[in-house]
XYZ file of C-alpha atoms in Angstrom:
473
model
C -46.880 -19.234 -3.418
C -46.179 -15.041 -2.067
C -43.825 -17.178 1.075
C -42.082 -18.306 -1.502
C -41.786 -15.334 -3.728
C -40.671 -13.855 -0.336
C -38.371 -16.561 0.726
C -37.105 -15.951 -3.082
C -36.383 -12.393 -2.557
C -35.035 -13.028 1.029
C -32.490 -14.615 -0.624
C -30.941 -12.806 -3.522
C -31.569 -9.887 -1.329
C -28.725 -11.911 1.096
C -26.426 -13.097 -1.730
C -26.478 -9.362 -2.793
C -25.464 -8.228 0.555
C -23.007 -10.704 1.154
C -21.350 -10.025 -2.562
C -21.183 -6.782 -1.103
C -20.519 -7.013 2.565
C -18.668 -4.873 5.399
C -16.605 -7.194 7.619
C -15.309 -5.128 9.996
C -15.119 -1.713 11.248
C -11.983 -0.691 12.609
C -11.949 2.343 14.967
C -8.865 4.694 13.413
C -8.115 8.121 13.592
C -6.152 8.840 10.500
C -3.919 12.662 9.878
C -3.426 14.542 6.301
C -0.271 12.719 6.311
C -1.782 9.410 6.422
C -1.434 6.225 4.258
C -2.513 2.961 4.584
C -1.148 0.094 2.348
C -1.943 -4.372 2.845
C 0.204 -7.003 2.534
C -1.580 -10.375 2.422
C -1.216 -14.006 3.351
C -2.719 -15.376 1.107
C -2.347 -19.465 2.381
C -4.089 -18.366 5.785
C -6.362 -15.490 4.573
C -4.636 -12.595 6.856
C -3.665 -9.517 6.419
C -1.526 -7.023 7.839
C -2.826 -3.183 7.154
C 0.076 -0.483 7.518
C -0.914 2.799 8.610
C 2.343 5.418 7.894
C 2.627 9.033 8.611
C 5.346 11.389 8.661
C 6.899 9.879 12.177
C 5.370 6.403 12.802
C 4.235 3.298 11.046
C 1.733 0.952 12.918
C 1.158 -2.916 11.510
C -2.312 -4.165 12.392
C -2.511 -8.040 11.813
C -6.206 -8.835 11.082
C -6.952 -12.463 11.007
C -9.524 -14.611 8.545
C -12.362 -12.740 9.426
C -10.552 -9.367 9.020
C -10.690 -8.476 12.718
C -7.474 -7.430 15.440
C -5.365 -10.203 16.407
C -2.566 -7.811 17.388
C -0.375 -4.729 16.395
C 2.953 -3.299 16.438
C 4.043 0.365 15.990
C 7.655 2.080 15.117
C 8.796 5.029 14.496
C 9.659 5.672 10.374
C 13.909 5.642 9.679
C 15.258 9.192 8.842
C 12.707 11.135 6.532
C 15.822 12.495 5.199
C 17.080 9.385 3.984
C 14.516 6.793 3.561
C 12.136 8.190 1.371
C 10.063 4.914 -0.189
C 8.902 1.799 0.772
C 9.821 -0.851 -1.943
C 8.854 -3.892 -0.532
C 9.193 -6.292 1.963
C 9.889 -10.328 2.657
C 8.172 -12.698 5.605
C 10.777 -13.839 8.570
C 8.470 -17.324 10.946
C 5.512 -14.895 10.156
C 6.541 -11.695 10.926
C 6.160 -8.617 7.935
C 9.761 -7.219 6.979
C 9.722 -4.107 5.295
C 12.041 -2.687 2.989
C 12.531 1.164 2.862
C 15.079 3.139 0.408
C 16.694 5.969 -0.519
C 15.277 7.570 -3.723
C 18.423 6.316 -5.783
C 18.304 2.933 -3.920
C 21.491 2.710 -3.194
C 20.006 3.567 1.162
C 18.093 0.659 1.553
C 16.327 0.341 5.079
C 15.288 -3.332 6.956
C 12.319 -2.890 9.799
C 11.138 -6.148 11.209
C 7.897 -5.933 12.794
C 7.634 -9.232 15.793
C 4.797 -9.505 16.943
C 5.687 -11.845 19.074
C 8.444 -10.463 21.180
C 6.498 -6.820 20.338
C 9.726 -5.655 19.007
C 11.277 -4.336 15.587
C 14.364 -4.981 14.465
C 16.450 -2.596 12.158
C 19.015 -2.930 9.228
C 20.834 -1.274 6.818
C 22.393 -2.343 3.377
C 24.376 0.156 1.518
C 23.651 -0.778 -2.544
C 26.158 0.245 -5.182
C 24.185 1.193 -8.139
C 26.392 3.396 -10.371
C 26.221 1.686 -13.416
C 22.625 0.320 -12.689
C 19.458 0.561 -13.559
C 16.954 -0.330 -11.284
C 13.405 -1.697 -13.107
C 11.062 -3.612 -10.830
C 11.095 -4.659 -6.622
C 9.590 -8.139 -6.494
C 8.141 -9.472 -2.834
C 7.471 -13.814 -2.625
C 6.869 -14.750 0.793
C 10.755 -14.774 2.467
C 12.436 -13.589 -0.484
C 12.527 -9.616 -1.324
C 14.473 -9.176 -4.858
C 15.531 -5.459 -6.353
C 16.332 -6.369 -10.178
C 18.574 -3.837 -12.304
C 19.969 -3.451 -15.844
C 23.804 -2.737 -16.122
C 25.336 0.123 -18.655
C 25.409 -0.513 -21.864
C 24.912 -4.023 -21.523
C 23.365 -7.594 -22.093
C 23.733 -7.896 -18.284
C 20.845 -8.069 -15.266
C 21.172 -8.177 -11.699
C 19.282 -9.515 -8.830
C 20.025 -8.487 -4.917
C 17.939 -10.582 -2.946
C 16.894 -10.574 0.394
C 16.123 -13.870 2.101
C 13.944 -13.869 5.453
C 17.531 -13.602 7.838
C 18.053 -10.308 6.993
C 20.823 -11.215 4.572
C 21.084 -9.977 1.180
C 23.049 -11.812 -2.105
C 23.349 -10.710 -6.135
C 23.349 -12.592 -8.989
C 24.143 -11.850 -12.181
C 21.788 -12.959 -14.560
C 23.453 -12.733 -18.751
C 21.108 -12.433 -22.235
C 24.334 -12.059 -24.335
C 23.713 -13.900 -27.709
C 19.841 -12.756 -27.203
C 17.823 -10.642 -29.550
C 16.980 -6.869 -28.630
C 15.975 -4.433 -31.128
C 14.755 -0.846 -30.364
C 11.197 0.105 -31.932
C 12.428 1.401 -35.276
C 14.249 -2.343 -35.979
C 17.144 -0.697 -35.006
C 19.988 -3.506 -33.174
C 20.250 -2.313 -29.787
C 21.577 -4.488 -26.170
C 19.548 -5.202 -22.845
C 20.068 -2.158 -21.590
C 19.010 -0.233 -24.588
C 15.737 -1.820 -24.931
C 15.118 -0.952 -21.822
C 16.035 2.878 -21.955
C 14.307 3.777 -24.694
C 11.162 6.187 -23.775
C 7.948 5.042 -24.266
C 6.740 8.167 -23.680
C 4.332 9.675 -22.377
C 2.741 6.418 -21.615
C 6.110 4.789 -20.425
C 8.684 6.308 -18.904
C 13.116 4.867 -19.686
C 13.330 1.535 -17.318
C 10.183 1.115 -17.039
C 8.697 -2.053 -16.764
C 5.418 -3.104 -15.664
C 4.406 -5.651 -13.301
C 1.724 -8.163 -13.397
C 0.456 -10.374 -11.193
C -2.444 -12.868 -12.920
C -4.226 -14.110 -9.698
C -5.764 -10.712 -9.734
C -8.078 -8.766 -12.507
C -5.303 -6.762 -14.110
C -6.324 -2.880 -15.069
C -6.175 -2.633 -18.951
C -3.788 0.428 -18.109
C -1.174 -1.968 -16.500
C -1.779 -4.383 -19.286
C -1.239 -1.377 -22.106
C 2.145 -1.339 -21.282
C 4.788 -2.626 -23.602
C 7.445 -3.694 -20.938
C 5.506 -5.822 -18.528
C 7.106 -8.748 -16.122
C 5.407 -11.898 -14.465
C 6.604 -13.355 -11.382
C 6.159 -16.100 -9.179
C 9.083 -17.525 -6.646
C 10.165 -19.849 -9.229
C 10.035 -17.746 -12.783
C 9.982 -14.094 -13.516
C 9.256 -14.035 -17.334
C 9.458 -10.130 -19.311
C 8.375 -9.620 -21.742
C 8.791 -6.603 -24.814
C 6.350 -6.008 -26.957
C 8.196 -2.625 -28.561
C 8.466 -3.894 -31.832
C 5.764 -4.574 -33.840
C 6.162 -7.694 -35.508
C 6.859 -9.848 -32.564
C 6.746 -10.174 -28.634
C 10.327 -11.343 -26.718
C 10.077 -13.322 -23.727
C 13.058 -13.464 -21.497
C 12.598 -16.552 -19.099
C 14.842 -16.222 -15.686
C 15.419 -19.091 -13.677
C 14.969 -18.054 -10.320
C 17.282 -21.216 -9.112
C 19.451 -21.591 -11.248
C 19.714 -17.464 -11.660
C 20.067 -18.350 -15.743
C 17.993 -16.570 -19.115
C 16.506 -18.330 -21.822
C 14.731 -15.808 -24.544
C 11.483 -16.773 -27.292
C 11.018 -14.699 -30.299
C 6.808 -14.807 -30.641
C 5.412 -13.699 -34.180
C 2.712 -11.119 -35.123
C 0.260 -11.357 -37.544
C 2.005 -9.625 -40.442
C -0.110 -6.117 -41.831
C -0.146 -4.391 -44.779
C 0.332 -0.462 -44.097
C 2.627 1.559 -42.577
C 4.113 0.500 -39.655
C 3.374 3.851 -37.411
C -0.506 3.558 -37.523
C -0.049 -0.126 -37.058
C -0.720 -1.373 -32.840
C -0.092 -4.559 -31.171
C 0.463 -5.715 -27.643
C 0.625 -9.065 -25.554
C -0.398 -10.592 -22.719
C 1.117 -14.017 -20.780
C -1.259 -16.033 -19.318
C -1.462 -19.646 -18.410
C 2.133 -20.410 -19.938
C 0.777 -19.460 -23.215
C 0.945 -15.540 -24.970
C -2.103 -13.502 -25.956
C -1.737 -11.273 -28.494
C -3.352 -8.374 -30.020
C -2.334 -6.402 -33.022
C -4.360 -4.452 -35.218
C -4.416 -0.791 -37.826
C -7.128 1.352 -38.145
C -9.525 -1.022 -40.060
C -8.151 -4.861 -38.749
C -7.751 -6.365 -35.868
C -5.876 -9.997 -34.763
C -6.860 -11.977 -31.521
C -4.095 -15.220 -31.520
C -3.346 -17.093 -28.680
C 0.269 -19.094 -29.256
C 2.406 -21.522 -26.995
C 5.999 -20.686 -26.294
C 7.298 -22.176 -29.786
C 5.113 -19.762 -31.675
C 2.491 -22.278 -32.447
C -0.951 -20.193 -32.933
C -3.868 -21.747 -30.830
C -6.715 -20.228 -31.875
C -6.982 -17.026 -33.658
C -9.432 -14.275 -34.347
C -10.034 -11.276 -36.507
C -12.092 -8.200 -37.749
C -12.218 -5.523 -40.157
C -15.311 -3.590 -41.569
C -17.057 -6.560 -43.313
C -15.961 -9.126 -40.257
C -17.506 -8.185 -36.524
C -15.758 -8.281 -34.179
C -16.372 -12.167 -32.851
C -14.909 -13.137 -30.065
C -16.639 -10.693 -27.435
C -19.471 -10.980 -25.234
C -20.389 -7.625 -23.497
C -20.727 -4.383 -25.334
C -17.983 -1.793 -27.095
C -17.234 1.102 -24.416
C -16.101 4.273 -24.062
C -15.280 6.460 -20.726
C -13.387 8.409 -19.268
C -11.339 11.421 -19.974
C -13.292 14.166 -21.474
C -16.629 11.800 -21.443
C -18.555 12.912 -18.302
C -20.494 9.172 -18.493
C -19.650 5.887 -20.390
C -21.069 5.929 -23.865
C -21.556 2.500 -26.005
C -20.077 2.174 -29.257
C -21.906 1.068 -32.038
C -19.786 -0.930 -33.993
C -16.186 -3.402 -34.816
C -15.309 -1.177 -37.341
C -15.950 2.152 -34.204
C -13.961 -0.002 -31.711
C -10.870 -1.211 -34.042
C -10.404 2.371 -34.831
C -10.443 4.329 -31.961
C -8.742 1.211 -29.390
C -6.052 1.585 -32.640
C -5.651 4.895 -31.904
C -5.131 4.940 -28.179
C -2.359 2.819 -26.209
C -3.760 -1.134 -27.447
C -3.515 -3.787 -24.765
C -5.585 -7.282 -23.309
C -5.539 -8.504 -20.087
C -6.955 -11.879 -19.169
C -8.065 -12.952 -15.648
C -8.768 -16.378 -13.911
C -12.640 -16.582 -13.365
C -13.927 -20.888 -13.029
C -12.399 -22.909 -15.386
C -12.845 -20.106 -17.684
C -10.379 -16.994 -19.372
C -11.966 -13.499 -18.949
C -10.381 -11.774 -21.376
C -10.634 -8.133 -21.663
C -9.601 -5.688 -25.004
C -8.648 -2.722 -26.036
C -6.881 0.394 -25.263
C -6.488 3.649 -23.282
C -5.128 6.958 -23.351
C -2.166 8.434 -20.853
C -2.816 10.313 -18.220
C -4.412 14.256 -17.960
C -2.973 15.209 -14.904
C 0.151 17.028 -14.260
C 3.701 15.861 -13.654
C 3.632 16.049 -10.211
C 0.682 13.838 -9.745
C 1.655 11.220 -12.404
C 4.378 10.239 -9.878
C 2.206 9.056 -7.249
C -0.457 6.533 -7.293
C -4.185 7.721 -6.961
C -4.932 7.092 -4.084
C -1.449 8.054 -1.959
C -0.863 4.303 -1.608
C 2.925 3.543 -1.373
C 4.605 1.962 -4.272
C 4.146 -0.608 -5.936
C 3.551 -3.444 -2.909
C -0.064 -2.904 -3.282
C -2.927 -4.391 -5.048
C -1.835 -4.880 -8.802
C -4.873 -3.507 -10.370
C -4.349 0.133 -10.900
C -7.459 1.683 -9.583
C -8.619 4.347 -11.878
C -10.147 1.333 -14.090
C -13.099 1.930 -10.891
C -13.550 5.872 -11.529
C -15.395 6.889 -14.287
C -14.349 10.628 -14.308
C -10.949 9.199 -14.595
C -8.625 11.599 -15.949
C -7.930 8.827 -19.204
C -9.568 7.815 -21.681
C -10.318 4.060 -21.903
C -12.152 2.220 -24.864
C -12.833 -1.982 -23.897
C -15.083 -4.880 -24.971
C -14.768 -8.003 -22.575
C -14.690 -11.460 -23.769
C -14.584 -14.929 -22.168
C -12.986 -18.192 -23.638
C -12.944 -21.593 -22.623
C -9.333 -23.446 -21.589
C -9.206 -24.243 -25.813
C -9.206 -20.644 -26.808
C -12.827 -21.403 -27.792
C -15.312 -17.907 -26.807
C -17.943 -19.197 -24.517
C -21.215 -17.476 -26.273
C -23.635 -15.967 -23.576
C -23.978 -12.674 -21.070
C -21.245 -12.078 -18.764
C -21.674 -12.927 -15.041
C -20.585 -9.630 -12.975
C -17.683 -9.667 -11.759
C -16.157 -7.960 -8.323
C -14.899 -5.467 -9.802
C -18.306 -4.083 -11.578
C -19.085 -4.221 -7.598
C -16.653 -2.220 -6.828
C -16.450 0.405 -9.713
C -20.327 1.022 -8.763
C -18.885 1.294 -5.151
C -16.697 3.832 -6.196
C -19.633 6.049 -8.322
C -21.974 5.965 -5.504
C -19.292 6.805 -2.839
C -16.513 9.497 -4.724
C -15.528 10.525 -1.676
C -14.039 7.671 0.597
C -10.098 7.915 0.931
C -6.775 5.808 2.122
C -8.003 2.825 -0.201
C -6.647 -0.312 -0.129
C -7.738 -3.153 -2.106
C -6.265 -7.103 -2.223
C -7.575 -10.363 -3.198
C -7.927 -13.539 -0.623
C -10.840 -16.207 -1.165
C -12.477 -12.738 -2.085
C -12.220 -8.995 -3.324
C -11.565 -6.442 0.220
C -11.806 -2.897 -0.774
C -10.341 -1.296 2.669
C -11.588 2.630 3.039
C -11.843 5.199 5.402
C -14.417 6.962 6.154
C -14.020 10.286 7.984
C -17.088 10.740 9.283
C -16.821 8.083 12.061
C -12.947 7.632 12.189
C -13.457 4.152 11.278
C -11.400 2.380 8.466
C -13.694 -0.491 6.906
C -13.087 -3.194 4.959
C -15.647 -4.563 2.483
C -16.637 -7.981 0.629
C -16.662 -8.135 -3.118
C -17.278 -11.592 -4.721
C -17.224 -12.588 -8.560
């Protein structure tokens, strides 16, 4: 009996250790000016770590065991001209980075060829006088820059291929139904120029990668996009009464529109709140007032597949966890006592929901977040000094309970038909990462990415090593 208990305990310890195991530690001395980011190859389960400082950039290729396969270094392009790394693409198994000037009109491509041990460069000049860049995308062999033309209903797409060539594509949305948040008819350009500060700046478009667990901070944005190699889906939730979807075909370069209505609620529009999340070719919508909340799942023809609601007399029945509030001025996470309190608090924040596939089921986070209580300089920089938006899509703020942002949330688990699955939630990798950050708040140069599991990379200043730790759902 004692042997059985001991074996069981050893098994549990091994499972727990494997769930958060250190898979490699790389000897690496970082300068104070250094930043680290990564580019993954999900098919081969490999990753390239890029270490950048003020003089050079080094590419470190890691195999599927997170061991160093090879590396190559190169000089940074002109610091005065090229300030940011904005994306990448692949060319015969090698990685090409794209740097840009502040206005995106000067582009510098840097191909790291590990076979020939050389770096091949190329410069481009874009004319963006009457355009605004709203997002960038990297997908295998192509890198895309998406712009909107001034005072028009036109997108423009700049496509950089594996050979280093680029083409321009015009995508029109003429005849689409664009409105501002106060129901004034507008065009495409005006839809993106509308200021949603303090939470969203004009001409911002939040990129969502549904394969990863999306931060509620990112999901609460009103303008979001979802990208794969065949289609770009843009959702606009600036209007309280509907979600507008723009579906862009990346082969024919044509756009179609879907208008998905939100649940009607009585009351002053100024005190209503709503948002959506596009997932598995369905639209998940949330709409609330100070005393009622609706959660609706619809297809893209505006048909209701499943709907839930709660108010002061009907508790929220679509959750599997407690209501939690954390961050901001709160020193520790606290539990909210009731559905009405959760509805009231989340409605007073920036409302959002996010979906994540776990097995055959869908894990959904519901809630609201506040604006970031930080200086103007800090809000323009990723919390851990990472390079632009080619890194992991989940905001690291979600893993930091001392974040200068207040978050109110709860979670639920649903089957493919939208029915809630009863029972307690199994801890996900994100929960384990949050616990790790709570206990290790002095680490630096973090990277976070997903392959067969989630991998967290960070620099240990004492040992002068870059450590990669594995977390599993």
